[in-house]
Tab-separated table of N, CA and C in Angstrom:
chain	number	residue	atom	x	y	z
A	29	MET	N	86.978	182.731	110.904
A	29	MET	CA	86.084	181.783	110.311
A	29	MET	C	86.855	180.584	109.735
A	30	TYR	N	87.777	180.837	108.815
A	30	TYR	CA	88.596	179.770	108.254
A	30	TYR	C	89.969	179.830	108.886
A	31	SER	N	90.535	178.678	109.164
A	31	SER	CA	91.887	178.607	109.716
A	31	SER	C	92.839	178.210	108.595
A	32	GLY	N	93.294	179.205	107.854
A	32	GLY	CA	94.184	178.961	106.717
A	32	GLY	C	95.452	178.243	107.124
A	33	GLY	N	96.008	178.614	108.269
A	33	GLY	CA	97.233	177.973	108.735
A	33	GLY	C	97.043	176.492	108.985
A	34	LYS	N	95.913	176.138	109.594
A	34	LYS	CA	95.643	174.728	109.881
A	34	LYS	C	95.409	173.935	108.597
A	35	ILE	N	94.760	174.570	107.628
A	35	ILE	CA	94.500	173.897	106.352
A	35	ILE	C	95.817	173.613	105.631
A	36	PHE	N	96.697	174.623	105.562
A	36	PHE	CA	97.983	174.436	104.891
A	36	PHE	C	98.861	173.437	105.636
A	37	ALA	N	98.830	173.466	106.952
A	37	ALA	CA	99.596	172.495	107.741
A	37	ALA	C	99.066	171.087	107.488
A	38	GLY	N	97.762	170.939	107.441
A	38	GLY	CA	97.154	169.632	107.167
A	38	GLY	C	97.503	169.121	105.782
A	39	LEU	N	97.458	170.024	104.791
A	39	LEU	CA	97.844	169.637	103.433
A	39	LEU	C	99.314	169.248	103.370
A	40	GLY	N	100.151	169.992	104.076
A	40	GLY	CA	101.585	169.678	104.112
A	40	GLY	C	101.837	168.305	104.710
A	41	ILE	N	101.186	168.019	105.825
A	41	ILE	CA	101.344	166.707	106.468
A	41	ILE	C	100.827	165.605	105.548
A	42	PHE	N	99.701	165.858	104.904
A	42	PHE	CA	99.135	164.884	103.969
A	42	PHE	C	100.114	164.586	102.829
A	43	LEU	N	100.705	165.630	102.242
A	43	LEU	CA	101.649	165.437	101.139
A	43	LEU	C	102.898	164.695	101.592
A	44	VAL	N	103.387	165.004	102.782
A	44	VAL	CA	104.558	164.296	103.305
A	44	VAL	C	104.236	162.818	103.475
A	45	LEU	N	103.099	162.516	104.079
A	45	LEU	CA	102.711	161.119	104.276
A	45	LEU	C	102.476	160.404	102.944
A	46	LEU	N	101.908	161.117	101.990
A	46	LEU	CA	101.638	160.536	100.682
A	46	LEU	C	102.931	160.178	99.947
A	47	THR	N	103.952	161.013	100.064
A	47	THR	CA	105.203	160.792	99.332
A	47	THR	C	106.258	160.047	100.140
A	48	LEU	N	105.988	159.738	101.391
A	48	LEU	CA	106.955	159.061	102.254
A	48	LEU	C	107.492	157.756	101.659
A	49	PRO	N	106.666	156.899	101.078
A	49	PRO	CA	107.214	155.662	100.496
A	49	PRO	C	108.258	155.922	99.410
A	50	PHE	N	108.084	156.986	98.651
A	50	PHE	CA	109.043	157.294	97.598
A	50	PHE	C	110.354	157.822	98.165
A	51	TRP	N	110.283	158.575	99.253
A	51	TRP	CA	111.493	159.099	99.878
A	51	TRP	C	112.360	157.970	100.411
A	52	TYR	N	111.740	156.904	100.872
A	52	TYR	CA	112.482	155.781	101.444
A	52	TYR	C	112.597	154.595	100.500
A	53	GLY	N	112.292	154.790	99.238
A	53	GLY	CA	112.475	153.755	98.237
A	53	GLY	C	111.463	152.634	98.280
A	54	LYS	N	110.388	152.800	99.007
A	54	LYS	CA	109.382	151.744	99.098
A	54	LYS	C	108.527	151.678	97.837
A	55	GLY	N	108.584	152.706	97.025
A	55	GLY	CA	107.799	152.720	95.803
A	55	GLY	C	108.549	152.117	94.626
A	56	ARG	N	109.743	151.584	94.877
A	56	ARG	CA	110.549	151.017	93.803
A	56	ARG	C	110.163	149.578	93.520
A	57	THR	N	110.330	149.226	92.286
A	57	THR	CA	110.161	147.840	91.884
A	57	THR	C	111.543	147.208	91.872
A	58	ALA	N	111.642	146.002	92.340
A	58	ALA	CA	112.932	145.308	92.339
A	58	ALA	C	113.356	145.021	90.905
A	59	PRO	N	114.648	145.178	90.607
A	59	PRO	CA	115.104	144.863	89.253
A	59	PRO	C	114.901	143.380	88.959
A	60	PRO	N	114.737	143.042	87.685
A	60	PRO	CA	114.498	141.637	87.355
A	60	PRO	C	115.728	140.782	87.659
A	61	ALA	N	115.491	139.568	88.081
A	61	ALA	CA	116.583	138.611	88.291
A	61	ALA	C	116.805	137.886	86.969
A	62	LEU	N	117.938	138.157	86.358
A	62	LEU	CA	118.226	137.566	85.058
A	62	LEU	C	118.946	136.239	85.231
A	63	SER	N	118.509	135.250	84.507
A	63	SER	CA	119.169	133.952	84.545
A	63	SER	C	120.221	133.902	83.448
A	64	LEU	N	121.449	133.686	83.856
A	64	LEU	CA	122.529	133.529	82.889
A	64	LEU	C	122.847	132.055	82.686
A	65	ASP	N	121.966	131.204	83.170
A	65	ASP	CA	122.164	129.767	83.067
A	65	ASP	C	121.484	129.267	81.800
A	66	THR	N	122.149	129.484	80.672
A	66	THR	CA	121.626	129.015	79.393
A	66	THR	C	122.547	127.911	78.878
A	67	PRO	N	122.057	127.065	77.992
A	67	PRO	CA	122.922	126.010	77.440
A	67	PRO	C	124.185	126.581	76.791
A	68	GLU	N	124.047	127.725	76.134
A	68	GLU	CA	125.187	128.334	75.463
A	68	GLU	C	126.237	128.796	76.470
A	69	ILE	N	125.791	129.411	77.556
A	69	ILE	CA	126.732	129.896	78.570
A	69	ILE	C	127.356	128.713	79.311
A	70	ARG	N	126.592	127.654	79.557
A	70	ARG	CA	127.135	126.467	80.236
A	70	ARG	C	128.271	125.842	79.438
A	71	LYS	N	128.229	125.950	78.106
A	71	LYS	CA	129.269	125.359	77.258
A	71	LYS	C	130.586	126.133	77.326
A	72	LEU	N	130.540	127.395	77.732
A	72	LEU	CA	131.743	128.224	77.737
A	72	LEU	C	132.703	127.796	78.833
A	73	SER	N	133.991	127.735	78.485
A	73	SER	CA	134.984	127.422	79.513
A	73	SER	C	135.205	128.641	80.403
A	74	VAL	N	135.228	129.829	79.802
A	74	VAL	CA	135.344	131.079	80.556
A	74	VAL	C	134.033	131.833	80.372
A	75	LYS	N	133.318	132.043	81.455
A	75	LYS	CA	131.996	132.678	81.387
A	75	LYS	C	132.132	134.188	81.569
A	76	LYS	N	132.588	134.853	80.498
A	76	LYS	CA	132.771	136.303	80.524
A	76	LYS	C	132.142	136.903	79.281
A	77	CYS	N	131.549	138.063	79.470
A	77	CYS	CA	130.979	138.796	78.348
A	77	CYS	C	132.108	139.530	77.622
A	78	VAL	N	131.767	140.241	76.553
A	78	VAL	CA	132.792	140.960	75.801
A	78	VAL	C	133.441	142.059	76.637
A	79	GLU	N	132.708	142.605	77.586
A	79	GLU	CA	133.233	143.608	78.520
A	79	GLU	C	132.723	143.242	79.915
A	80	PRO	N	133.289	143.828	80.976
A	80	PRO	CA	132.850	143.509	82.341
A	80	PRO	C	131.359	143.805	82.553
A	81	THR	N	130.743	143.024	83.429
A	81	THR	CA	129.304	143.123	83.692
A	81	THR	C	128.837	144.531	84.043
A	82	PRO	N	129.513	145.261	84.961
A	82	PRO	CA	129.026	146.617	85.271
A	82	PRO	C	128.983	147.524	84.034
A	83	TYR	N	129.999	147.400	83.169
A	83	TYR	CA	130.018	148.200	81.945
A	83	TYR	C	128.855	147.794	81.037
A	84	MET	N	128.633	146.499	80.893
A	84	MET	CA	127.568	146.031	80.005
A	84	MET	C	126.194	146.441	80.517
A	85	LYS	N	125.995	146.394	81.827
A	85	LYS	CA	124.704	146.820	82.386
A	85	LYS	C	124.441	148.292	82.103
A	86	ALA	N	125.473	149.104	82.219
A	86	ALA	CA	125.300	150.553	82.082
A	86	ALA	C	125.402	151.043	80.644
A	87	SER	N	126.208	150.388	79.821
A	87	SER	CA	126.563	150.986	78.527
A	87	SER	C	126.445	150.054	77.330
A	88	HIS	N	125.698	148.965	77.442
A	88	HIS	CA	125.654	148.045	76.306
A	88	HIS	C	125.043	148.674	75.061
A	89	MET	N	124.102	149.585	75.225
A	89	MET	CA	123.484	150.195	74.047
A	89	MET	C	124.478	151.080	73.305
A	90	GLU	N	125.318	151.796	74.052
A	90	GLU	CA	126.347	152.614	73.408
A	90	GLU	C	127.333	151.725	72.652
A	91	LEU	N	127.690	150.586	73.267
A	91	LEU	CA	128.591	149.643	72.606
A	91	LEU	C	127.957	149.117	71.321
A	92	LEU	N	126.691	148.733	71.386
A	92	LEU	CA	126.010	148.225	70.194
A	92	LEU	C	125.886	149.301	69.115
A	93	ASP	N	125.664	150.544	69.514
A	93	ASP	CA	125.612	151.641	68.533
A	93	ASP	C	126.967	151.827	67.855
A	94	ARG	N	128.048	151.746	68.645
A	94	ARG	CA	129.396	151.864	68.059
A	94	ARG	C	129.665	150.700	67.112
A	95	TRP	N	129.235	149.497	67.498
A	95	TRP	CA	129.400	148.339	66.621
A	95	TRP	C	128.653	148.554	65.311
A	96	ARG	N	127.417	149.013	65.404
A	96	ARG	CA	126.608	149.240	64.194
A	96	ARG	C	127.312	150.221	63.263
A	97	ASP	N	127.782	151.328	63.827
A	97	ASP	CA	128.454	152.335	63.009
A	97	ASP	C	129.737	151.786	62.391
A	98	ALA	N	130.501	151.019	63.162
A	98	ALA	CA	131.755	150.461	62.655
A	98	ALA	C	131.500	149.477	61.514
A	99	VAL	N	130.478	148.646	61.648
A	99	VAL	CA	130.176	147.649	60.616
A	99	VAL	C	129.585	148.314	59.381
A	100	VAL	N	128.580	149.151	59.575
A	100	VAL	CA	127.862	149.736	58.442
A	100	VAL	C	128.674	150.823	57.746
A	101	ARG	N	129.308	151.688	58.502
A	101	ARG	CA	129.992	152.839	57.903
A	101	ARG	C	131.452	152.576	57.566
A	102	ASP	N	132.119	151.747	58.390
A	102	ASP	CA	133.555	151.558	58.203
A	102	ASP	C	133.921	150.174	57.683
A	103	GLY	N	132.979	149.258	57.657
A	103	GLY	CA	133.258	147.912	57.173
A	103	GLY	C	134.094	147.067	58.127
A	104	ARG	N	134.214	147.492	59.374
A	104	ARG	CA	134.972	146.711	60.369
A	104	ARG	C	134.025	145.705	61.013
A	105	HIS	N	134.504	144.493	61.229
A	105	HIS	CA	133.634	143.448	61.767
A	105	HIS	C	134.166	142.796	63.035
A	106	LEU	N	135.340	143.203	63.517
A	106	LEU	CA	135.892	142.637	64.743
A	106	LEU	C	136.038	143.712	65.806
A	107	TYR	N	135.697	143.355	67.021
A	107	TYR	CA	135.806	144.251	68.171
A	107	TYR	C	136.867	143.694	69.106
A	108	ALA	N	137.828	144.526	69.466
A	108	ALA	CA	138.844	144.146	70.451
A	108	ALA	C	138.432	144.735	71.793
A	109	ASN	N	138.216	143.863	72.780
A	109	ASN	CA	137.772	144.347	74.091
A	109	ASN	C	138.944	144.886	74.909
A	110	HIS	N	138.686	145.215	76.163
A	110	HIS	CA	139.700	145.818	77.030
A	110	HIS	C	140.878	144.875	77.295
A	111	GLU	N	140.695	143.569	77.071
A	111	GLU	CA	141.778	142.595	77.248
A	111	GLU	C	142.485	142.288	75.931
A	112	GLY	N	142.011	142.883	74.841
A	112	GLY	CA	142.601	142.635	73.533
A	112	GLY	C	142.019	141.429	72.811
A	113	LYS	N	141.000	140.801	73.372
A	113	LYS	CA	140.365	139.647	72.737
A	113	LYS	C	139.381	140.138	71.677
A	114	ASN	N	139.369	139.476	70.531
A	114	ASN	CA	138.502	139.877	69.422
A	114	ASN	C	137.173	139.132	69.433
A	115	PHE	N	136.114	139.875	69.108
A	115	PHE	CA	134.764	139.330	69.001
A	115	PHE	C	134.131	139.871	67.730
A	116	PRO	N	133.279	139.073	67.056
A	116	PRO	CA	132.533	139.617	65.920
A	116	PRO	C	131.570	140.701	66.410
A	117	MET	N	131.496	141.796	65.682
A	117	MET	CA	130.552	142.864	66.034
A	117	MET	C	129.193	142.471	65.476
A	118	SER	N	128.480	141.650	66.239
A	118	SER	CA	127.212	141.113	65.762
A	118	SER	C	126.276	140.868	66.930
A	119	LEU	N	125.138	141.530	66.910
A	119	LEU	CA	124.117	141.294	67.929
A	119	LEU	C	123.653	139.842	67.861
A	120	SER	N	123.411	139.359	66.648
A	120	SER	CA	122.879	138.010	66.471
A	120	SER	C	123.881	136.932	66.852
A	121	GLN	N	125.134	137.080	66.448
A	121	GLN	CA	126.124	136.036	66.705
A	121	GLN	C	126.776	136.175	68.076
A	122	THR	N	127.192	137.347	68.428
A	122	THR	CA	127.946	137.523	69.666
A	122	THR	C	127.024	137.617	70.875
A	123	CYS	N	126.115	138.580	70.892
A	123	CYS	CA	125.251	138.792	72.068
A	123	CYS	C	124.244	137.668	72.234
A	124	LEU	N	123.467	137.421	71.188
A	124	LEU	CA	122.407	136.418	71.281
A	124	LEU	C	122.947	134.997	71.247
A	125	GLY	N	124.236	134.855	70.964
A	125	GLY	CA	124.857	133.544	71.062
A	125	GLY	C	124.809	133.033	72.491
A	126	CYS	N	124.985	133.919	73.455
A	126	CYS	CA	124.918	133.541	74.879
A	126	CYS	C	123.560	133.884	75.483
A	127	HIS	N	123.099	135.089	75.230
A	127	HIS	CA	121.829	135.569	75.801
A	127	HIS	C	120.716	135.241	74.811
A	128	SER	N	120.409	133.951	74.728
A	128	SER	CA	119.565	133.460	73.644
A	128	SER	C	118.073	133.677	73.849
A	129	ASN	N	117.650	134.006	75.052
A	129	ASN	CA	116.219	134.177	75.289
A	129	ASN	C	115.890	135.661	75.409
A	130	LYS	N	115.459	136.245	74.309
A	130	LYS	CA	115.165	137.680	74.262
A	130	LYS	C	114.137	138.088	75.308
A	131	GLU	N	113.088	137.289	75.483
A	131	GLU	CA	112.030	137.651	76.437
A	131	GLU	C	112.548	137.672	77.872
A	132	LYS	N	113.324	136.658	78.245
A	132	LYS	CA	113.791	136.552	79.629
A	132	LYS	C	115.014	137.409	79.912
A	133	PHE	N	115.777	137.767	78.878
A	133	PHE	CA	116.989	138.542	79.121
A	133	PHE	C	116.798	139.999	78.700
A	134	CYS	N	116.678	140.242	77.429
A	134	CYS	CA	116.573	141.619	76.920
A	134	CYS	C	115.304	142.316	77.409
A	135	ASP	N	114.160	141.698	77.113
A	135	ASP	CA	112.879	142.339	77.404
A	135	ASP	C	112.655	142.572	78.893
A	136	ALA	N	113.158	141.678	79.742
A	136	ALA	CA	112.960	141.830	81.192
A	136	ALA	C	113.558	143.141	81.686
A	137	CYS	N	114.794	143.429	81.304
A	137	CYS	CA	115.441	144.672	81.757
A	137	CYS	C	114.883	145.899	81.046
A	138	HIS	N	114.637	145.768	79.754
A	138	HIS	CA	114.142	146.925	79.015
A	138	HIS	C	112.754	147.331	79.496
A	139	SER	N	111.908	146.376	79.835
A	139	SER	CA	110.585	146.700	80.386
A	139	SER	C	110.726	147.359	81.748
A	140	TYR	N	111.603	146.817	82.589
A	140	TYR	CA	111.843	147.376	83.925
A	140	TYR	C	112.344	148.822	83.817
A	141	SER	N	113.237	149.066	82.849
A	141	SER	CA	113.831	150.393	82.681
A	141	SER	C	112.934	151.350	81.911
A	142	GLY	N	111.924	150.822	81.246
A	142	GLY	CA	111.027	151.671	80.476
A	142	GLY	C	111.646	152.177	79.187
A	143	VAL	N	112.530	151.378	78.586
A	143	VAL	CA	113.157	151.776	77.327
A	143	VAL	C	112.686	150.858	76.209
A	144	LYS	N	112.708	151.398	75.007
A	144	LYS	CA	112.303	150.627	73.836
A	144	LYS	C	113.428	150.703	72.808
A	145	PRO	N	114.395	149.782	72.900
A	145	PRO	CA	115.507	149.825	71.951
A	145	PRO	C	115.026	149.525	70.533
A	146	ASN	N	115.762	150.044	69.582
A	146	ASN	CA	115.358	149.886	68.183
A	146	ASN	C	116.095	148.744	67.485
A	147	CYS	N	116.701	147.835	68.245
A	147	CYS	CA	117.463	146.724	67.662
A	147	CYS	C	116.632	145.916	66.675
A	148	TRP	N	115.383	145.676	67.077
A	148	TRP	CA	114.555	144.745	66.318
A	148	TRP	C	113.902	145.402	65.110
A	149	ALA	N	114.210	146.657	64.850
A	149	ALA	CA	113.751	147.291	63.617
A	149	ALA	C	114.515	146.697	62.426
A	150	CYS	N	115.769	146.301	62.661
A	150	CYS	CA	116.601	145.723	61.602
A	150	CYS	C	116.869	144.238	61.819
A	151	HIS	N	117.077	143.845	63.071
A	151	HIS	CA	117.420	142.457	63.377
A	151	HIS	C	116.168	141.607	63.521
A	152	VAL	N	116.307	140.341	63.193
A	152	VAL	CA	115.208	139.392	63.314
A	152	VAL	C	115.160	138.907	64.756
A	153	VAL	N	113.972	138.913	65.331
A	153	VAL	CA	113.789	138.407	66.693
A	153	VAL	C	114.044	136.909	66.669
A	154	PRO	N	114.903	136.408	67.577
A	154	PRO	CA	115.180	134.969	67.576
A	154	PRO	C	113.912	134.155	67.824
A	155	LYS	N	113.756	133.070	67.078
A	155	LYS	CA	112.569	132.217	67.221
A	155	LYS	C	112.793	131.194	68.317
A	156	GLY	N	111.722	130.785	68.950
A	156	GLY	CA	111.800	129.751	69.963
A	156	GLY	C	112.156	130.265	71.332
A	157	GLY	N	112.690	131.458	71.438
A	157	GLY	CA	112.991	132.042	72.739
A	157	GLY	C	114.203	131.484	73.428
A	158	GLY	N	114.724	130.331	72.999
A	158	GLY	CA	115.883	129.755	73.671
A	158	GLY	C	115.574	129.426	75.106
A	159	THR	N	116.634	129.305	75.888
A	159	THR	CA	116.453	129.054	77.323
A	159	THR	C	117.330	129.959	78.123
């Protein structure tokens, strides 16, 4: 009366077809294209962040957490990067000095990644958005 094998085979084929776009990455959203062309960055003679770009993309939150702990708990205010160059440990002065548009820089990636950093619980959101 009922063909259980055919029903399960049909369901299996349906599920494979339904999930096929995800298996081949067609269900992905393209990462945001971030503009690093800001007036602040244009003024720099050497256009380099405190650490290399791949490290900053993957680990900037860990770096900022270490900076917070060093400033608040240890009273240290200078960060020496991998080249030995010193930078103030300051989200407002160091990071936002170059990446001045929170909406176009910070929020674009954080929304794409689905994360909600707690930076702005203590720090003031920059006004005007910059460029």
